[in-house]
């Protein structure tokens, strides 16, 4: 599946040089105009993403080197670059939204985009909180739920526990656990400021305006 997806996105770069677009209600079909627009917009991000995809595939298929790279935190962090593709969803949804004349459908699509953005942010923060807890022997994973057996603490358990912490930050719950290390305290402050305050204020404002 990884090979098929990587090949698909590689071909997508080639097709993007031939994909016409509208400019001020005029369909631009000139190959040079289309290629120049793509080069100024998504070509650099697409090349960065596809380079990461191929690097991961080739590294994982290179035998002993794959074991080293799997343990590399740098490679795991680079994978986050692929999340830039989510920004392209706006380009996919907007043409569909322009073809809809129903106010109810416009409202539904807008709400869907807002809810999807919220779920995506919650997922990313959840993964970040889990990664921080797993990166240190004194992280929150080392003392969370001591009454639960280790056999029951699978990935679903830890993801649920991290998501519960994230949702608590949305609700304004202050994390007063004194066992937190410095990295966890810094991440908590970051989430409290940029997500619980700023992002949620923008989200609620958008919902109200909608």
mmCIF file of C-alpha atoms in Angstrom:
data_model
loop_
_atom_site.group_PDB
_atom_site.id
_atom_site.type_symbol
_atom_site.label_atom_id
_atom_site.label_comp_id
_atom_site.label_asym_id
_atom_site.label_seq_id
_atom_site.Cartn_x
_atom_site.Cartn_y
_atom_site.Cartn_z
ATOM 1 C CA UNK A 1 0.000 0.000 0.000
ATOM 2 C CA UNK A 2 2.836 2.402 0.862
ATOM 3 C CA UNK A 3 4.395 1.824 -2.554
ATOM 4 C CA UNK A 4 1.078 2.429 -4.324
ATOM 5 C CA UNK A 5 0.439 5.651 -2.405
ATOM 6 C CA UNK A 6 3.949 6.924 -3.068
ATOM 7 C CA UNK A 7 3.635 6.167 -6.769
ATOM 8 C CA UNK A 8 0.234 7.873 -6.835
ATOM 9 C CA UNK A 9 1.581 11.084 -5.292
ATOM 10 C CA UNK A 10 4.599 10.966 -7.594
ATOM 11 C CA UNK A 11 2.310 10.824 -10.619
ATOM 12 C CA UNK A 12 0.176 13.545 -9.066
ATOM 13 C CA UNK A 13 3.134 15.928 -9.300
ATOM 14 C CA UNK A 14 3.438 15.227 -13.024
ATOM 15 C CA UNK A 15 -0.308 15.638 -13.563
ATOM 16 C CA UNK A 16 -0.341 18.909 -11.636
ATOM 17 C CA UNK A 17 1.770 20.453 -14.411
ATOM 18 C CA UNK A 18 -1.070 19.617 -16.825
ATOM 19 C CA UNK A 19 -4.114 20.401 -14.661
ATOM 20 C CA UNK A 20 -6.019 23.476 -15.837
ATOM 21 C CA UNK A 21 -7.378 25.987 -13.353
ATOM 22 C CA UNK A 22 -9.740 28.933 -13.229
ATOM 23 C CA UNK A 23 -8.372 32.455 -12.926
ATOM 24 C CA UNK A 24 -11.002 35.187 -12.549
ATOM 25 C CA UNK A 25 -13.708 32.987 -14.104
ATOM 26 C CA UNK A 26 -11.427 32.118 -17.049
ATOM 27 C CA UNK A 27 -10.220 28.570 -17.569
ATOM 28 C CA UNK A 28 -6.439 28.600 -17.979
ATOM 29 C CA UNK A 29 -5.398 25.788 -20.331
ATOM 30 C CA UNK A 30 -2.058 27.113 -21.541
ATOM 31 C CA UNK A 31 0.591 24.585 -20.461
ATOM 32 C CA UNK A 32 3.148 27.264 -19.570
ATOM 33 C CA UNK A 33 0.650 29.227 -17.441
ATOM 34 C CA UNK A 34 -0.489 26.068 -15.649
ATOM 35 C CA UNK A 35 3.078 24.899 -14.983
ATOM 36 C CA UNK A 36 4.168 28.318 -13.749
ATOM 37 C CA UNK A 37 1.234 28.561 -11.338
ATOM 38 C CA UNK A 38 1.961 25.093 -9.932
ATOM 39 C CA UNK A 39 5.663 25.955 -9.571
ATOM 40 C CA UNK A 40 4.729 29.040 -7.535
ATOM 41 C CA UNK A 41 2.250 27.245 -5.265
ATOM 42 C CA UNK A 42 2.395 23.537 -4.441
ATOM 43 C CA UNK A 43 5.442 22.244 -6.326
ATOM 44 C CA UNK A 44 8.005 22.816 -3.543
ATOM 45 C CA UNK A 45 5.811 21.330 -0.743
ATOM 46 C CA UNK A 46 4.901 18.378 -2.983
ATOM 47 C CA UNK A 47 8.559 17.687 -3.791
ATOM 48 C CA UNK A 48 9.490 17.845 -0.089
ATOM 49 C CA UNK A 49 6.696 15.449 0.833
ATOM 50 C CA UNK A 50 7.396 12.951 -1.937
ATOM 51 C CA UNK A 51 11.114 13.019 -1.093
ATOM 52 C CA UNK A 52 10.255 12.048 2.474
ATOM 53 C CA UNK A 53 7.954 9.275 1.211
ATOM 54 C CA UNK A 54 10.624 7.754 -1.022
ATOM 55 C CA UNK A 55 13.297 8.107 1.659
ATOM 56 C CA UNK A 56 11.165 6.204 4.147
ATOM 57 C CA UNK A 57 10.332 3.429 1.657
ATOM 58 C CA UNK A 58 13.936 2.987 0.534
ATOM 59 C CA UNK A 59 15.257 3.102 4.096
ATOM 60 C CA UNK A 60 12.798 0.492 5.331
ATOM 61 C CA UNK A 61 13.710 -1.782 2.458
ATOM 62 C CA UNK A 62 17.466 -1.632 2.994
ATOM 63 C CA UNK A 63 17.904 -4.421 5.536
ATOM 64 C CA UNK A 64 19.933 -3.605 8.660
ATOM 65 C CA UNK A 65 19.778 0.121 7.987
ATOM 66 C CA UNK A 66 16.034 -0.053 8.448
ATOM 67 C CA UNK A 67 16.440 -1.121 12.066
ATOM 68 C CA UNK A 68 18.497 1.955 12.810
ATOM 69 C CA UNK A 69 16.118 4.267 11.013
ATOM 70 C CA UNK A 70 13.052 2.822 12.734
ATOM 71 C CA UNK A 71 14.596 3.813 16.037
ATOM 72 C CA UNK A 72 15.498 7.256 14.751
ATOM 73 C CA UNK A 73 13.319 9.973 16.241
ATOM 74 C CA UNK A 74 14.442 12.317 13.489
ATOM 75 C CA UNK A 75 12.887 10.136 10.791
ATOM 76 C CA UNK A 76 9.670 9.802 12.740
ATOM 77 C CA UNK A 77 9.493 13.562 13.087
ATOM 78 C CA UNK A 78 10.120 14.054 9.368
ATOM 79 C CA UNK A 79 7.042 11.960 8.646
ATOM 80 C CA UNK A 80 4.957 14.843 9.955
ATOM 81 C CA UNK A 81 5.863 16.718 6.773
ATOM 82 C CA UNK A 82 3.375 14.500 4.966
ATOM 83 C CA UNK A 83 0.585 16.161 6.928
ATOM 84 C CA UNK A 84 0.993 19.142 4.600
ATOM 85 C CA UNK A 85 -1.228 17.241 2.185
ATOM 86 C CA UNK A 86 -4.150 18.052 4.457
ATOM 87 C CA UNK A 87 -3.852 21.645 3.278
ATOM 88 C CA UNK A 88 -4.798 20.483 -0.202
ATOM 89 C CA UNK A 89 -8.217 19.429 1.031
ATOM 90 C CA UNK A 90 -9.288 23.061 0.783
ATOM 91 C CA UNK A 91 -8.578 22.967 -2.953
ATOM 92 C CA UNK A 92 -10.662 19.809 -3.285
ATOM 93 C CA UNK A 93 -13.625 20.976 -1.224
ATOM 94 C CA UNK A 94 -13.919 24.507 -2.657
ATOM 95 C CA UNK A 95 -14.827 23.462 -6.249
ATOM 96 C CA UNK A 96 -17.503 21.141 -4.874
ATOM 97 C CA UNK A 97 -18.827 23.880 -2.617
ATOM 98 C CA UNK A 98 -18.988 26.311 -5.547
ATOM 99 C CA UNK A 99 -21.243 23.919 -7.443
ATOM 100 C CA UNK A 100 -23.749 23.653 -4.584
ATOM 101 C CA UNK A 101 -26.612 26.128 -4.585
ATOM 102 C CA UNK A 102 -28.358 24.898 -1.442
ATOM 103 C CA UNK A 103 -27.772 27.019 1.648
ATOM 104 C CA UNK A 104 -28.221 23.921 3.795
ATOM 105 C CA UNK A 105 -25.475 22.100 1.908
ATOM 106 C CA UNK A 106 -23.173 25.118 2.214
ATOM 107 C CA UNK A 107 -23.797 25.160 5.945
ATOM 108 C CA UNK A 108 -23.194 21.417 6.214
ATOM 109 C CA UNK A 109 -19.912 21.608 4.274
ATOM 110 C CA UNK A 110 -18.691 24.527 6.383
ATOM 111 C CA UNK A 111 -19.506 22.713 9.611
ATOM 112 C CA UNK A 112 -17.831 19.582 8.290
ATOM 113 C CA UNK A 113 -14.611 21.499 7.570
ATOM 114 C CA UNK A 114 -14.640 23.084 11.020
ATOM 115 C CA UNK A 115 -15.276 19.797 12.816
ATOM 116 C CA UNK A 116 -12.646 18.035 10.707
ATOM 117 C CA UNK A 117 -10.123 20.738 11.632
ATOM 118 C CA UNK A 118 -10.952 20.310 15.320
ATOM 119 C CA UNK A 119 -10.632 16.519 15.170
ATOM 120 C CA UNK A 120 -7.322 16.815 13.319
ATOM 121 C CA UNK A 121 -5.925 19.196 15.938
ATOM 122 C CA UNK A 122 -7.062 16.925 18.769
ATOM 123 C CA UNK A 123 -5.419 13.935 17.071
ATOM 124 C CA UNK A 124 -2.117 15.765 16.542
ATOM 125 C CA UNK A 125 -1.981 17.037 20.129
ATOM 126 C CA UNK A 126 -2.889 13.574 21.397
ATOM 127 C CA UNK A 127 -0.050 12.007 19.417
ATOM 128 C CA UNK A 128 2.317 14.705 20.671
ATOM 129 C CA UNK A 129 1.375 14.097 24.299
ATOM 130 C CA UNK A 130 1.828 10.346 23.875
ATOM 131 C CA UNK A 131 5.223 10.821 22.183
ATOM 132 C CA UNK A 132 6.431 13.064 25.012
ATOM 133 C CA UNK A 133 5.318 10.545 27.633
ATOM 134 C CA UNK A 134 7.075 7.714 25.801
ATOM 135 C CA UNK A 135 10.299 9.639 25.185
ATOM 136 C CA UNK A 136 11.443 9.605 28.825
ATOM 137 C CA UNK A 137 11.621 7.016 31.591
ATOM 138 C CA UNK A 138 10.027 9.572 33.919
ATOM 139 C CA UNK A 139 7.280 10.516 31.472
ATOM 140 C CA UNK A 140 3.598 10.361 32.336
ATOM 141 C CA UNK A 141 3.363 6.848 30.866
ATOM 142 C CA UNK A 142 5.578 5.517 33.673
ATOM 143 C CA UNK A 143 3.048 6.324 36.400
ATOM 144 C CA UNK A 144 -0.301 6.561 34.626
ATOM 145 C CA UNK A 145 -2.999 4.088 35.739
ATOM 146 C CA UNK A 146 -0.846 1.976 38.106
ATOM 147 C CA UNK A 147 -3.823 -0.260 38.937
ATOM 148 C CA UNK A 148 -4.145 -1.399 35.320
ATOM 149 C CA UNK A 149 -2.065 -4.415 34.319
ATOM 150 C CA UNK A 150 0.667 -3.915 31.735
ATOM 151 C CA UNK A 151 -0.981 -6.506 29.481
ATOM 152 C CA UNK A 152 -4.005 -4.228 29.132
ATOM 153 C CA UNK A 153 -1.947 -1.172 28.258
ATOM 154 C CA UNK A 154 -1.903 -1.514 24.488
ATOM 155 C CA UNK A 155 -1.756 1.280 21.916
ATOM 156 C CA UNK A 156 -5.524 1.806 22.120
ATOM 157 C CA UNK A 157 -5.302 2.312 25.876
ATOM 158 C CA UNK A 158 -2.476 4.845 25.592
ATOM 159 C CA UNK A 159 -4.128 6.727 22.753
ATOM 160 C CA UNK A 160 -7.357 6.949 24.741
ATOM 161 C CA UNK A 161 -5.467 8.149 27.806
ATOM 162 C CA UNK A 162 -3.639 10.805 25.768
ATOM 163 C CA UNK A 163 -6.882 11.885 24.069
ATOM 164 C CA UNK A 164 -8.556 12.193 27.465
ATOM 165 C CA UNK A 165 -5.788 14.556 28.573
ATOM 166 C CA UNK A 166 -6.203 16.605 25.380
ATOM 167 C CA UNK A 167 -9.975 16.906 25.807
ATOM 168 C CA UNK A 168 -9.435 17.980 29.410
ATOM 169 C CA UNK A 169 -7.279 20.869 28.163
ATOM 170 C CA UNK A 170 -10.089 21.962 25.837
ATOM 171 C CA UNK A 171 -12.463 22.103 28.782
ATOM 172 C CA UNK A 172 -10.042 24.337 30.681
ATOM 173 C CA UNK A 173 -8.930 21.750 33.206
ATOM 174 C CA UNK A 174 -5.609 22.798 34.761
ATOM 175 C CA UNK A 175 -2.960 20.073 34.835
ATOM 176 C CA UNK A 176 -1.598 20.270 38.403
ATOM 177 C CA UNK A 177 0.192 16.934 38.486
ATOM 178 C CA UNK A 178 3.560 17.671 40.145
ATOM 179 C CA UNK A 179 5.143 14.572 38.624
ATOM 180 C CA UNK A 180 5.305 16.195 35.167
ATOM 181 C CA UNK A 181 8.809 16.706 33.780
ATOM 182 C CA UNK A 182 9.980 19.933 32.153
ATOM 183 C CA UNK A 183 9.073 18.839 28.618
ATOM 184 C CA UNK A 184 5.557 17.886 29.677
ATOM 185 C CA UNK A 185 5.113 21.193 31.500
ATOM 186 C CA UNK A 186 6.259 23.130 28.435
ATOM 187 C CA UNK A 187 3.927 21.153 26.157
ATOM 188 C CA UNK A 188 1.027 21.750 28.544
ATOM 189 C CA UNK A 189 1.650 25.502 28.442
ATOM 190 C CA UNK A 190 1.872 25.443 24.654
ATOM 191 C CA UNK A 191 -1.402 23.541 24.310
ATOM 192 C CA UNK A 192 -3.131 25.794 26.832
ATOM 193 C CA UNK A 193 -2.160 28.957 24.957
ATOM 194 C CA UNK A 194 -2.306 28.026 21.289
ATOM 195 C CA UNK A 195 -5.031 25.389 21.328
ATOM 196 C CA UNK A 196 -7.277 25.783 24.353
ATOM 197 C CA UNK A 197 -7.341 29.592 24.038
ATOM 198 C CA UNK A 198 -6.489 30.786 20.529
ATOM 199 C CA UNK A 199 -7.634 27.884 18.341
ATOM 200 C CA UNK A 200 -10.818 27.270 20.310
ATOM 201 C CA UNK A 201 -11.650 30.991 20.265
ATOM 202 C CA UNK A 202 -11.312 31.009 16.457
ATOM 203 C CA UNK A 203 -13.270 27.745 16.193
ATOM 204 C CA UNK A 204 -16.169 28.983 18.325
ATOM 205 C CA UNK A 205 -16.151 32.299 16.479
ATOM 206 C CA UNK A 206 -16.358 30.486 13.139
ATOM 207 C CA UNK A 207 -19.198 28.285 14.371
ATOM 208 C CA UNK A 208 -21.110 31.327 15.599
ATOM 209 C CA UNK A 209 -20.573 33.198 12.321
ATOM 210 C CA UNK A 210 -21.719 30.154 10.374
#
